[in-house]
Amino acid sequence: METLFKKFMAQFEGRVLNVRHCHGIPVANVAKEDLSMMARYIHQDKAMHGTLSLLWAVDHRPCEDRYELLYLFTLRGYQEWMVLTIDLGGEERVFPSITPVIHAAQWYEREIRDMFGLIAQGHPDLRRLVRHEHWPKGTHPLRKTYAWNSVLTREQGEYSFNRIEGEGVFEVAVGPIHAGVIEPGHFRFSVAGEPVMQLEVRHFWKHRGVEKLFEQKLLTAGVPLAERISGDTTVGHALAYCEAVETLLGLEVPLRAKYLRCVFLELERLHNHLGDVGAICNDVAFTLAHAHCGRMKERIMQLNDQLTGSRFLRGIIDVGGMQVDLAPQQFSQLIGELDTIQPDFTELEKILAVNASLKDRLETTGLLKVRTAWDHAALGYVARASGMDRDLRFDRPFAAYNLLPVKVPRYQEGDVRARMQVRIDEIHESMRLIRQIQSDIRPGPIRVEPTTMPQPGDWALSGVEGWRGEILYFVMAGEDGRIHRCKIRDPSFVNWPIIQQAVMGNIIPDFPLINKSFNLSYAGNDL
Amino acid sequence: MFKMIKKSLKTATVTGQYTSDSDNAPPVQCTAEAKRKAKPFRKSLTIREVDTGSCNACEMEMNALTNAVYDIERFGVHIAASPRHADALVVTGPVTVNMESALKDVFKTTPDPKLVIALGDCAINCGVFRDSYSVTGPVDRHVQVDIRIPGCPPKPTDILNVLAELRRS
Ligand code: SF4
């Protein structure tokens, strides 16, 4: 491990100001002026082949009067992580933008501008992202000087959409409230004739100030909030949060609890993927498949309820282990259920595979090229359908995945069909994993109690492959076991800008279909 | 085609395959006033769902109501695509600063007489998001709420129970 980081260090011998390791992740502090050059090297060097996975800021006040910016890169092969950091001391409010070099930084830098008032110099698009136009000027909620329960006043303001002008070009505005039972978001299409020339996504209608809410919490009390960031990913978020906090507290979770966490993460993947396969079919008017999938999804939800008392698996994971255990007969019940659902689903899958009209609508629709996916550092099934075989369960195993080798599907086509196929493969893989866990798991304790308190300023990063993709948590400890800063990155935040590329050239009636094939969370994106 | 028909024939009826433990269900606050307002919609109720900042689990349960197991349409309940066609608004989530005016607009565009149902703890009292700088308050701070369905999220059976209660009015 760390061979690529060593290569980086050898390349910039003497220019890196300071190197340390934070719970196993190498962190290099560099000068502001060197940042773009180093980022470019990590991103473009053939051997490093790094993608930007997360970019976030920390306000160190009141301890120190400085802001810190952190850049997490995932290096070639997706197994190695490294962090670059720069400091902004005193009155400094400007930092160099890396967006011109690394496209994936675009939304992150806009977000930092909104939340901290730090400006990315050289960024091509500094419009507001999180703050809607009616927020008063100078409101930067994640600054430590801003009270978490402040009341926002309203101002007049207008957001300027990207415009395409010319004969026959018209705009179609959709949202924030949509026709289906889905979350609010705004889509602005520019169309000439049928094909979409441009789509601009305008989100953050649901911004609830989650990261600020975390800063009011004790490290050990954040799980209920994490579970409610994106309801469909309850387990994924709770697990990612717990993994970060457990690293900070130096807790070694018992093996049985780790296995149980995997079981529930896979159950969550199952019910969501089953629902998605049906919903994709529904959007091309193949309602029969939708009805069958809905029925299977509901069985898993009811099973969740019977096993844990919550259809969304809430309140089962906690810092230090699990709140619920599964008795042997519950395991048999679970496996019995899978044994009936799997052949049922396989039968449906065969119907889907040979349906000509389905094929016609799904293939070459919503094309995401391998190169575009890589430039945006795509995640989850979106990445795996476009040639990137990244999956944290395999690349950086968490919970018990080091004992459970995961087969990661990968397709090159990058269309709706490929994204559906990845899900279908993963449904079978999840069932296989749960069966393997049943035969491997041994009795034992399911939780440990925290004994130590982390040093203020200590931080940990964790990554969990939720059903939608990679969920990252950065948790920094504050005074008395509180949280100083919690940065959350749902895969939706990365994949939303990508959808703007994937719809280009498609017709508007296909947008719901493409959107469904991405199925991103608005709540997880808006935080 | 043949396979499809075979699959349909093989699959037994699943509608109604759920256990509704009404003993454990949270208390429903269905006032006499709400029942009176619901009277015209006893046989047919068209719902428009509005999300003002939920975590999306409440939406998923609303969606679950339309699957073959719960099949809410058999009770004459229909989910409409536009508030203009709706008899009732089902609102989920705390009202965020960015959604406040959208909620008020939707309320205005829904024809009278109308019901407002606050679905889930967030819509009733903001839940875990209470007092945040970007949350303006629960739904009843902005529009008049007639029926409250608590839970995080409320189970589909809980929602069905409330709707059944309204039908009995
Ligand atoms: S009540 Fe619970 S499930 Fe519903 S939106 Fe709020 S947090 Fe999510």
mmCIF file of C-alpha atoms in Angstrom, chain A residues 115 130-132 134-135 139 141-142 146-152 154 176-184 203-210 212-213 217 224-225 227-234 271-272 286 288 290-292 294-298 301-302 305-306 309-312 314 343-345 347-348 350-351 354-355 468 521-524 527, chain B residues 1-14 16-19 21 47-70 79-83 92-106 121-122 127-136 141 151-157:
data_model
loop_
_atom_site.group_PDB
_atom_site.id
_atom_site.type_symbol
_atom_site.label_atom_id
_atom_site.label_comp_id
_atom_site.label_asym_id
_atom_site.label_seq_id
_atom_site.Cartn_x
_atom_site.Cartn_y
_atom_site.Cartn_z
ATOM 1 C CA MET A 115 -21.244 27.576 3.216
ATOM 2 C CA VAL A 130 -26.880 25.782 -1.980
ATOM 3 C CA ARG A 131 -28.078 29.239 -1.051
ATOM 4 C CA HIS A 132 -31.072 30.185 -3.106
ATOM 5 C CA HIS A 134 -33.591 34.867 -1.482
ATOM 6 C CA TRP A 135 -30.916 34.178 1.158
ATOM 7 C CA THR A 139 -24.970 34.222 5.063
ATOM 8 C CA PRO A 141 -23.941 28.861 7.736
ATOM 9 C CA LEU A 142 -20.921 26.639 8.321
ATOM 10 C CA TYR A 146 -23.004 31.597 12.502
ATOM 11 C CA ALA A 147 -25.515 30.248 15.022
ATOM 12 C CA TRP A 148 -27.123 26.944 14.044
ATOM 13 C CA ASN A 149 -30.610 28.134 14.975
ATOM 14 C CA SER A 150 -30.491 31.557 13.340
ATOM 15 C CA VAL A 151 -33.586 32.689 11.521
ATOM 16 C CA LEU A 152 -33.023 33.559 7.887
ATOM 17 C CA ARG A 154 -35.643 36.978 2.864
ATOM 18 C CA PRO A 176 -39.481 22.070 -8.058
ATOM 19 C CA ILE A 177 -42.713 20.136 -7.559
ATOM 20 C CA HIS A 178 -43.005 17.218 -9.966
ATOM 21 C CA ALA A 179 -45.816 15.096 -11.256
ATOM 22 C CA GLY A 180 -44.898 11.922 -9.416
ATOM 23 C CA VAL A 181 -44.487 11.236 -5.740
ATOM 24 C CA ILE A 182 -40.868 12.327 -5.717
ATOM 25 C CA GLU A 183 -38.679 14.915 -4.125
ATOM 26 C CA PRO A 184 -38.428 18.545 -5.219
ATOM 27 C CA HIS A 203 -31.276 21.754 -6.544
ATOM 28 C CA PHE A 204 -30.932 22.337 -2.812
ATOM 29 C CA TRP A 205 -34.627 23.025 -2.258
ATOM 30 C CA LYS A 206 -34.505 20.577 0.602
ATOM 31 C CA HIS A 207 -31.418 21.940 2.303
ATOM 32 C CA ARG A 208 -32.048 21.314 5.982
ATOM 33 C CA GLY A 209 -28.668 22.341 7.392
ATOM 34 C CA VAL A 210 -27.717 18.795 8.346
ATOM 35 C CA LYS A 212 -24.567 22.257 11.026
ATOM 36 C CA LEU A 213 -27.004 20.136 13.048
ATOM 37 C CA LYS A 217 -24.252 16.698 18.702
ATOM 38 C CA PRO A 224 -30.533 9.097 14.259
ATOM 39 C CA LEU A 225 -29.659 12.182 12.237
ATOM 40 C CA GLU A 227 -30.248 7.775 9.264
ATOM 41 C CA ARG A 228 -32.474 10.625 8.167
ATOM 42 C CA ILE A 229 -30.178 12.222 5.616
ATOM 43 C CA SER A 230 -31.554 10.096 2.828
ATOM 44 C CA GLY A 231 -34.272 7.746 3.993
ATOM 45 C CA ASP A 232 -33.733 5.144 1.286
ATOM 46 C CA THR A 233 -30.078 4.829 2.392
ATOM 47 C CA THR A 234 -30.722 4.611 6.121
ATOM 48 C CA HIS A 271 -35.124 -3.513 -1.799
ATOM 49 C CA ASN A 272 -33.871 -0.414 -3.572
ATOM 50 C CA PHE A 286 -44.003 -1.830 -19.051
ATOM 51 C CA LEU A 288 -46.400 -5.464 -15.532
ATOM 52 C CA HIS A 290 -43.222 -2.751 -12.307
ATOM 53 C CA ALA A 291 -46.018 -4.536 -10.503
ATOM 54 C CA HIS A 292 -43.936 -7.681 -10.056
ATOM 55 C CA GLY A 294 -43.061 -3.685 -6.480
ATOM 56 C CA ARG A 295 -44.429 -6.879 -5.013
ATOM 57 C CA MET A 296 -40.930 -8.294 -4.426
ATOM 58 C CA LYS A 297 -39.673 -5.046 -2.979
ATOM 59 C CA GLU A 298 -42.597 -4.987 -0.600
ATOM 60 C CA MET A 301 -39.635 -4.286 3.286
ATOM 61 C CA GLN A 302 -42.008 -6.475 5.272
ATOM 62 C CA ASP A 305 -40.007 -5.004 9.531
ATOM 63 C CA GLN A 306 -40.322 -8.517 10.906
ATOM 64 C CA GLY A 309 -39.215 -3.631 13.682
ATOM 65 C CA SER A 310 -38.464 -1.052 11.014
ATOM 66 C CA ARG A 311 -39.210 -1.240 7.314
ATOM 67 C CA PHE A 312 -36.287 1.076 6.657
ATOM 68 C CA ARG A 314 -33.818 2.313 11.402
ATOM 69 C CA PRO A 343 -36.388 -17.682 -8.759
ATOM 70 C CA ASP A 344 -39.330 -15.282 -8.973
ATOM 71 C CA PHE A 345 -36.986 -12.496 -9.997
ATOM 72 C CA GLU A 347 -38.136 -15.540 -14.210
ATOM 73 C CA LEU A 348 -38.955 -11.859 -14.598
ATOM 74 C CA LYS A 350 -35.785 -13.605 -18.534
ATOM 75 C CA ILE A 351 -38.909 -11.807 -19.674
ATOM 76 C CA VAL A 354 -36.063 -10.766 -24.560
ATOM 77 C CA ASN A 355 -38.582 -7.931 -24.666
ATOM 78 C CA ARG A 468 -26.448 4.017 -4.704
ATOM 79 C CA SER A 521 -31.404 11.300 -3.857
ATOM 80 C CA TYR A 522 -32.449 14.930 -3.567
ATOM 81 C CA ALA A 523 -32.328 14.866 0.211
ATOM 82 C CA GLY A 524 -28.838 13.354 0.299
ATOM 83 C CA LEU A 527 -28.294 17.939 2.965
ATOM 84 C CA MET B 1 -45.652 -12.944 -24.505
ATOM 85 C CA PHE B 2 -46.355 -16.483 -23.468
ATOM 86 C CA LYS B 3 -43.920 -16.243 -20.586
ATOM 87 C CA MET B 4 -45.499 -13.019 -19.447
ATOM 88 C CA ILE B 5 -48.979 -14.497 -19.293
ATOM 89 C CA LYS B 6 -47.643 -17.573 -17.557
ATOM 90 C CA LYS B 7 -45.944 -15.417 -14.951
ATOM 91 C CA SER B 8 -49.122 -13.470 -14.324
ATOM 92 C CA LEU B 9 -51.160 -16.616 -13.963
ATOM 93 C CA LYS B 10 -48.623 -18.207 -11.647
ATOM 94 C CA THR B 11 -48.521 -15.246 -9.320
ATOM 95 C CA ALA B 12 -51.319 -15.423 -6.806
ATOM 96 C CA THR B 13 -53.201 -12.317 -5.741
ATOM 97 C CA VAL B 14 -51.022 -10.391 -3.352
ATOM 98 C CA GLY B 16 -54.073 -7.288 1.075
ATOM 99 C CA GLN B 17 -51.062 -9.369 2.079
ATOM 100 C CA TYR B 18 -50.012 -7.277 4.995
ATOM 101 C CA THR B 19 -50.571 -7.412 8.683
ATOM 102 C CA ASP B 21 -51.486 -4.231 13.826
ATOM 103 C CA ILE B 47 -54.233 13.190 -3.377
ATOM 104 C CA ARG B 48 -51.338 15.359 -4.360
ATOM 105 C CA GLU B 49 -48.126 14.693 -2.481
ATOM 106 C CA VAL B 50 -45.829 17.614 -1.657
ATOM 107 C CA ASP B 51 -42.374 17.104 -0.235
ATOM 108 C CA THR B 52 -41.114 20.176 1.587
ATOM 109 C CA GLY B 53 -37.849 18.753 2.874
ATOM 110 C CA SER B 54 -38.341 15.141 3.928
ATOM 111 C CA CYS B 55 -35.663 12.463 4.022
ATOM 112 C CA ASN B 56 -37.600 10.652 1.250
ATOM 113 C CA ALA B 57 -38.653 7.664 3.365
ATOM 114 C CA CYS B 58 -42.099 9.211 3.775
ATOM 115 C CA GLU B 59 -42.343 9.447 -0.039
ATOM 116 C CA MET B 60 -41.330 5.846 -0.394
ATOM 117 C CA GLU B 61 -44.176 4.793 1.870
ATOM 118 C CA MET B 62 -46.599 6.894 -0.133
ATOM 119 C CA ASN B 63 -45.323 5.145 -3.234
ATOM 120 C CA ALA B 64 -45.661 1.791 -1.535
ATOM 121 C CA LEU B 65 -49.373 2.474 -1.153
ATOM 122 C CA THR B 66 -49.746 2.212 -4.906
ATOM 123 C CA ASN B 67 -48.059 -1.183 -5.215
ATOM 124 C CA ALA B 68 -50.028 -4.357 -5.722
ATOM 125 C CA VAL B 69 -49.937 -5.242 -2.028
ATOM 126 C CA TYR B 70 -51.634 -2.122 -0.675
ATOM 127 C CA ILE B 79 -52.699 10.128 -6.605
ATOM 128 C CA ALA B 80 -52.813 13.065 -9.003
ATOM 129 C CA ALA B 81 -50.005 14.653 -10.937
ATOM 130 C CA SER B 82 -51.050 18.231 -10.287
ATOM 131 C CA PRO B 83 -52.356 20.071 -7.242
ATOM 132 C CA THR B 92 -44.049 15.436 4.107
ATOM 133 C CA GLY B 93 -40.959 16.858 5.760
ATOM 134 C CA PRO B 94 -40.229 20.037 7.690
ATOM 135 C CA VAL B 95 -40.727 23.148 5.591
ATOM 136 C CA THR B 96 -37.311 24.347 4.467
ATOM 137 C CA VAL B 97 -36.609 27.993 3.688
ATOM 138 C CA ASN B 98 -36.264 27.133 0.026
ATOM 139 C CA MET B 99 -39.576 25.253 -0.155
ATOM 140 C CA GLU B 100 -41.700 27.675 1.838
ATOM 141 C CA SER B 101 -43.059 29.656 -1.076
ATOM 142 C CA ALA B 102 -43.526 26.538 -3.216
ATOM 143 C CA LEU B 103 -45.731 25.048 -0.487
ATOM 144 C CA LYS B 104 -47.828 28.197 -0.267
ATOM 145 C CA ASP B 105 -48.213 28.252 -4.055
ATOM 146 C CA VAL B 106 -49.347 24.648 -4.134
ATOM 147 C CA ASP B 121 -43.077 13.452 12.383
ATOM 148 C CA CYS B 122 -41.145 16.005 10.342
ATOM 149 C CA GLY B 127 -38.469 15.892 13.895
ATOM 150 C CA VAL B 128 -34.671 15.790 14.047
ATOM 151 C CA PHE B 129 -34.401 18.956 11.976
ATOM 152 C CA ARG B 130 -36.144 21.213 14.474
ATOM 153 C CA ASP B 131 -34.801 24.764 14.830
ATOM 154 C CA SER B 132 -32.200 24.463 12.095
ATOM 155 C CA TYR B 133 -31.392 27.748 10.331
ATOM 156 C CA SER B 134 -32.823 26.436 7.077
ATOM 157 C CA VAL B 135 -36.050 25.005 8.458
ATOM 158 C CA THR B 136 -38.905 27.461 8.880
ATOM 159 C CA ARG B 141 -46.985 27.175 10.544
ATOM 160 C CA GLY B 151 -44.422 8.087 12.515
ATOM 161 C CA CYS B 152 -40.945 8.187 11.110
ATOM 162 C CA PRO B 153 -41.970 7.162 8.552
ATOM 163 C CA PRO B 154 -45.612 6.161 9.141
ATOM 164 C CA LYS B 155 -46.172 2.638 7.852
ATOM 165 C CA PRO B 156 -48.397 2.211 4.802
ATOM 166 C CA THR B 157 -50.877 0.410 7.040
#
